[in-house]
CSV table of C-alpha atoms and ligand atoms in Angstrom, one decimal:
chain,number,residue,atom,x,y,z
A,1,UNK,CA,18.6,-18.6,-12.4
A,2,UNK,CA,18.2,-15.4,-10.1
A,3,UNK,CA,15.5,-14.3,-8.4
A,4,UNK,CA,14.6,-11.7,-11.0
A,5,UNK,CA,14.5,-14.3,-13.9
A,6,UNK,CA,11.4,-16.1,-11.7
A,7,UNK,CA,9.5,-12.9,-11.3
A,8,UNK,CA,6.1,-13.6,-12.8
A,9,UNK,CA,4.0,-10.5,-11.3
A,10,UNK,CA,5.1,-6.6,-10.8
A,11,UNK,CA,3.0,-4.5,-8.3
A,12,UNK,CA,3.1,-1.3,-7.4
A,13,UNK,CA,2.4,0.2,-3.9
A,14,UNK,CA,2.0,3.2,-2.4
A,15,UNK,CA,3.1,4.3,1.1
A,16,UNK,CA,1.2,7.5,1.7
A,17,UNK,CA,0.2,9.6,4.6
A,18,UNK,CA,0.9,12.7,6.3
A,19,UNK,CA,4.6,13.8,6.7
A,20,UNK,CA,6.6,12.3,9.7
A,21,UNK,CA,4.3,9.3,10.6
A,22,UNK,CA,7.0,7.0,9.5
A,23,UNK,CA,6.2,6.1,5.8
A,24,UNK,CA,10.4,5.7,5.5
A,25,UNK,CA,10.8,4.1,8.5
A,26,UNK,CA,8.3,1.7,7.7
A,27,UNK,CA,9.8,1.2,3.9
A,28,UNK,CA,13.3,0.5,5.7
A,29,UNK,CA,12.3,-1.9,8.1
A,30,UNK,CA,10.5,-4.1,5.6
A,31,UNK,CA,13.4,-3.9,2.3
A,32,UNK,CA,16.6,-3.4,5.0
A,33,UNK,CA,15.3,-4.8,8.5
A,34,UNK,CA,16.8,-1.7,10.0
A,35,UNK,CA,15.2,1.3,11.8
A,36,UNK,CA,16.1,5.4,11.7
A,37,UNK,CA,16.0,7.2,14.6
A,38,UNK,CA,17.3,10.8,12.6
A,39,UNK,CA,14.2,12.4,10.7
A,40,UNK,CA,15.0,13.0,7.0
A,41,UNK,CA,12.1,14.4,5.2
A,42,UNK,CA,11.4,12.5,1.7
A,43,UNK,CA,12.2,14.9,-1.2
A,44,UNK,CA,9.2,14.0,-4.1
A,45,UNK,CA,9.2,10.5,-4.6
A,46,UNK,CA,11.8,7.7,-4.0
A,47,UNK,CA,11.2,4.3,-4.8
A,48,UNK,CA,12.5,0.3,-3.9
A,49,UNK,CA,12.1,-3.0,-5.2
A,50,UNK,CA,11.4,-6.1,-3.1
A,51,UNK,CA,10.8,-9.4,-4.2
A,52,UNK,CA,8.6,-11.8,-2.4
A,53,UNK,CA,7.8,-15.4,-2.4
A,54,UNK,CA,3.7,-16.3,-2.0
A,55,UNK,CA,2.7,-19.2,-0.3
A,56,UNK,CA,2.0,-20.9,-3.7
A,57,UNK,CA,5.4,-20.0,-4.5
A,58,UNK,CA,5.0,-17.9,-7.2
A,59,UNK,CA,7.6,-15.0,-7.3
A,60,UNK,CA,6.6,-11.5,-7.2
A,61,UNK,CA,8.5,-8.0,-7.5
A,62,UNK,CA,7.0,-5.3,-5.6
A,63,UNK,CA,7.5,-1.6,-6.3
A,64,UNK,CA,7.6,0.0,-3.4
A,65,UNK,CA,7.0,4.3,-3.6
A,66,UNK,CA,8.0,6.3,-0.4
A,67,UNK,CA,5.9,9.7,-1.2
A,68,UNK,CA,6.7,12.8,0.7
A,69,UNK,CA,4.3,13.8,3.0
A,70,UNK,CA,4.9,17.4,2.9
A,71,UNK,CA,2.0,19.4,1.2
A,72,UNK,CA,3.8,20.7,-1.3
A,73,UNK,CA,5.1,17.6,-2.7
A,74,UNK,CA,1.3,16.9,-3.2
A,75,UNK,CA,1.1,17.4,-7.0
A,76,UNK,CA,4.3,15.1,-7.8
A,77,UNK,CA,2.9,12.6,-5.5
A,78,UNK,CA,-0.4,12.4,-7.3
A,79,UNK,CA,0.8,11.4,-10.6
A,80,UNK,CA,1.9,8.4,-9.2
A,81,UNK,CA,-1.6,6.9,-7.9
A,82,UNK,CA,-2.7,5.3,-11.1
A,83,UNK,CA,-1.1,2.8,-11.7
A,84,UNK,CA,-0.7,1.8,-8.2
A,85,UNK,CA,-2.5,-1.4,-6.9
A,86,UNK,CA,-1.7,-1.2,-3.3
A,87,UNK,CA,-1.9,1.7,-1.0
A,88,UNK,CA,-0.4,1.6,2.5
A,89,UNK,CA,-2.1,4.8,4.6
A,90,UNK,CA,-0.2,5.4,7.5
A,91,UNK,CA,-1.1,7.8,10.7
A,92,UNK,CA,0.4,8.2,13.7
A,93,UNK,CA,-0.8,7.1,16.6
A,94,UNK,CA,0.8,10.1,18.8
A,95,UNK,CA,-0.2,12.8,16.0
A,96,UNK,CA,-3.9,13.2,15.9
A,97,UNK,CA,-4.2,15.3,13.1
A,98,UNK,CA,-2.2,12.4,11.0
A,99,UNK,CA,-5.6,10.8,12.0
A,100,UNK,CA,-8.0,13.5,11.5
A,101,UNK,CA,-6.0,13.8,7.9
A,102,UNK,CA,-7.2,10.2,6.6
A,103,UNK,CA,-10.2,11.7,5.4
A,104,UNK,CA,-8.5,14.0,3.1
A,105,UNK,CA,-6.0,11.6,2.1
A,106,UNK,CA,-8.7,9.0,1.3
A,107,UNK,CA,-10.2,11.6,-0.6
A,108,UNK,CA,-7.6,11.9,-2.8
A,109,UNK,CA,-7.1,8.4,-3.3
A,110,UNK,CA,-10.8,8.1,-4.4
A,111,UNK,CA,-9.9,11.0,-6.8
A,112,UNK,CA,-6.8,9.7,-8.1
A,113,UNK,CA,-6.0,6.2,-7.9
A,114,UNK,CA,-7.7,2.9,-9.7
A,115,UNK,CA,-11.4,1.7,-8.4
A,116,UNK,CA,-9.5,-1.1,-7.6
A,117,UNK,CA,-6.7,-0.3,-5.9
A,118,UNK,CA,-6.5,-2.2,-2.8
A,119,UNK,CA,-6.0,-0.2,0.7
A,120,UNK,CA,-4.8,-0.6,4.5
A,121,UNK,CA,-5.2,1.8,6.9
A,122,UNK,CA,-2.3,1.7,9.4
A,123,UNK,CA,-1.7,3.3,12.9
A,124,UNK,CA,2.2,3.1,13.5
A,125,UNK,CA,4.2,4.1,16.3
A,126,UNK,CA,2.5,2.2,19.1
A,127,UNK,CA,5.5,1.2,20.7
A,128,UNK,CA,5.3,4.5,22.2
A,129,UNK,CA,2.6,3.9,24.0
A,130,UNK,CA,3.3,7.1,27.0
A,131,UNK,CA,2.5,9.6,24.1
A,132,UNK,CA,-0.4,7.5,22.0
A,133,UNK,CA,-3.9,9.6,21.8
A,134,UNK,CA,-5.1,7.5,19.0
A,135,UNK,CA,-6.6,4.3,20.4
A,136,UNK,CA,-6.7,0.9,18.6
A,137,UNK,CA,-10.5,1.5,18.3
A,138,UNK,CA,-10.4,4.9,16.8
A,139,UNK,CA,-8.4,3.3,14.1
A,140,UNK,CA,-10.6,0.3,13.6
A,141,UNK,CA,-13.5,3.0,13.6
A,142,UNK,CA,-11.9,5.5,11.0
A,143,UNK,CA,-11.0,2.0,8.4
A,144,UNK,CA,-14.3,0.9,8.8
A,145,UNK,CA,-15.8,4.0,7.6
A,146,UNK,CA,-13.9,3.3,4.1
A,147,UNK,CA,-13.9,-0.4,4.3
A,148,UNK,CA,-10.1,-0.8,4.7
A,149,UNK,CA,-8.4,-3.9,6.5
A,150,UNK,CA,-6.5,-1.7,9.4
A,151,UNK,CA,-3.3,-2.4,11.3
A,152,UNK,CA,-1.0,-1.1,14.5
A,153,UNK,CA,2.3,-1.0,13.3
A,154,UNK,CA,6.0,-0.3,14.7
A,155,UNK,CA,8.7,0.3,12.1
A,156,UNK,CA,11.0,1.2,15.4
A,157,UNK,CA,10.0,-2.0,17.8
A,158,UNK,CA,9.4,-4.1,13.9
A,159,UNK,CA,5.9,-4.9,15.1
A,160,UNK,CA,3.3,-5.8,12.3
A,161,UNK,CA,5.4,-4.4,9.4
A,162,UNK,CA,5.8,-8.2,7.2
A,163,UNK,CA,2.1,-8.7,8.3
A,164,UNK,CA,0.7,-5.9,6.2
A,165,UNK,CA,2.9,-6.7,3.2
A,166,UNK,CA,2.5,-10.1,3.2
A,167,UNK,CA,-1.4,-9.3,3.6
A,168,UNK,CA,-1.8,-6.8,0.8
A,169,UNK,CA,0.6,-8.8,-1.5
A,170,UNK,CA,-1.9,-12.0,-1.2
A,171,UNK,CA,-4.8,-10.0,-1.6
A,172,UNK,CA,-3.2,-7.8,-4.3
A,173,UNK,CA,-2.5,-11.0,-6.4
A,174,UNK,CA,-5.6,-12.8,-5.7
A,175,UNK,CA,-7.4,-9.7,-7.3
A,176,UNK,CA,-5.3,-9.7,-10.5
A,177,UNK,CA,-5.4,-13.1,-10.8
A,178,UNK,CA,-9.3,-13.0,-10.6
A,179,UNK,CA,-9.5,-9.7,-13.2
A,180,UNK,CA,-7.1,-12.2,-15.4
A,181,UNK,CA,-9.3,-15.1,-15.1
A,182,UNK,CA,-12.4,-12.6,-16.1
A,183,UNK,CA,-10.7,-11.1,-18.7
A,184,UNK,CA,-10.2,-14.7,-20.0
A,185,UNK,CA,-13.7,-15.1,-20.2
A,186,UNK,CA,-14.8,-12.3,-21.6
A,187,UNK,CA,-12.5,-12.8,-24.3
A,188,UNK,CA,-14.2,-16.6,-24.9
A,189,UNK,CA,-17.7,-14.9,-24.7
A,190,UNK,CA,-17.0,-12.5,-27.6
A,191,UNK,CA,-15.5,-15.7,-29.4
A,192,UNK,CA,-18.4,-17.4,-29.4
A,193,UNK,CA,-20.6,-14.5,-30.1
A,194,UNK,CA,-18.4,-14.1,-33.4
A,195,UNK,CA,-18.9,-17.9,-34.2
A,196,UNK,CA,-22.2,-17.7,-33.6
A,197,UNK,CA,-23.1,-14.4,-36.1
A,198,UNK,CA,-20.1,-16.0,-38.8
A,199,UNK,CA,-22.4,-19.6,-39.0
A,200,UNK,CA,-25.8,-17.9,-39.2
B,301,LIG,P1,8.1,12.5,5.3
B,301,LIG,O1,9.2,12.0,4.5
B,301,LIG,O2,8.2,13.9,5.8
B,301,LIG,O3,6.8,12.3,4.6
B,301,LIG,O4,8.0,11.6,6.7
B,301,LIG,P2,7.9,10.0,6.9
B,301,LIG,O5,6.4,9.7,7.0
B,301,LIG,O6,8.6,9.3,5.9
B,301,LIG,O7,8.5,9.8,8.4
B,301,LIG,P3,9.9,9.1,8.7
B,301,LIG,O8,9.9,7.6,8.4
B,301,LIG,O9,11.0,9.9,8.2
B,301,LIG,O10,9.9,9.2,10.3
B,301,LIG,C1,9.6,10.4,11.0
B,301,LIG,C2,10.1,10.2,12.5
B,301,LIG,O11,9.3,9.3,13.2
B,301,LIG,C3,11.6,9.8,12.6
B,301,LIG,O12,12.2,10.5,13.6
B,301,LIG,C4,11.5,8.3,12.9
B,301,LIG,O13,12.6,7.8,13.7
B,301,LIG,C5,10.2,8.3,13.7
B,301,LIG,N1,9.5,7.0,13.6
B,301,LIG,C6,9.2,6.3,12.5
B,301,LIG,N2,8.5,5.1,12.8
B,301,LIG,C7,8.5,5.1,14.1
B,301,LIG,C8,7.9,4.1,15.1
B,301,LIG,O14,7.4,3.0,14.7
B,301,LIG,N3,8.0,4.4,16.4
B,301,LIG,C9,8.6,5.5,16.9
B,301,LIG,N4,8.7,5.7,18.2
B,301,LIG,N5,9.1,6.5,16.0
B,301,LIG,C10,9.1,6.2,14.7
């Protein structure tokens, strides 16, 4: 049986934040283990697949969506948020308006994706630490503000990068396992309401 056959879950995640903070480089390291030096701007939307194994064992496929940062690849980008139930939000710790922009881009999220989506703020690029402005604080500071679990990354020095997948898969699932499990119950409440109005 392959890997695919076991797959019990699909989630989809976004990778989203503003252009050149490494949202590729990030993608690569984690599907490929390899980094890219060149800068190639993302063209709309390109997406891969990665399948992961949970501590529990269960198999899941994640769908992983590499947006383009680039302003006028906005609109394409936004289409893509509903259905998404992770969202990686990267800055750059060298760039501080990739910083300043997490306000905007959380804005959009709150506009655009699912209440209950869940979201990691991420600071990459610290292994370049002679050019950082952004300290580790600042970034704990600015996650805070939206209640987001915030991590230092390096897709280049492959600091951090399986931490925040593995991290938002487990907490991805345990959500949709929970709305499952509610959903359940709901559906035995209304049962017994019917029994209930059918005997009397
Ligand atoms: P758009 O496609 O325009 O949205 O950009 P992006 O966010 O996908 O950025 P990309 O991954 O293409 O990386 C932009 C540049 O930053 C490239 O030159 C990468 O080599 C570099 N880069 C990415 N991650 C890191 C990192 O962790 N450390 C350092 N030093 N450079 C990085």
């Amino acid at each position: 049986m392959s890997d695919n056959d076991q797959v019990e879950f699909i989630y989809k995640v976004l990778l989203l934040g503003d252009s050149s903070v490494g949202k590729t480089c990030f993608l690569k390291r984690f599907v490929d283990g390899t980094f890219q030096e060149v800068y190639m701007s993302t063209i709309g939307l390109d997406y891969r697949l990665k399948i992961m194994t949970l501590p529990d064992s269960t198999k899941v496929k994640l769908q992983i969506w590499d947006t383009a940062g680039q302003d006028r690849f906005r609109a394409i980008t936004k289409n893509y948020y509903k259905g998404a139930h992770g969202i990686i939000l990267i800055f750059d710790v060298t760039t501080p308006k990739s910083y300043e922009n997490v306000k905007n881009w959380m804005s959009q999220i709150q506009e655009s994706a699912s209440e209950d989506v869940t979201v990691f703020l991420i600071g990459n690029k610290i292994d370049d630490e002679k050019n950082r402005k952004i300290s580790h604080d600042e970034g704990k500071k600015a996650a805070a503000e939206y209640n987001l679990q915030f991590f230092e990354t390096s897709a280049k020095a492959n600091i951090n990068v399986d931490e925040v997948f593995n991290t938002l898969v487990k907490e991805i699932h345990t959500k949709a396992l929970q709305n499952e499990h509610n959903i359940e119950e709901r559906r035995l409440e209304i049962g017994k309401q019917q029994k209930k109005k059918k005997c009397c």
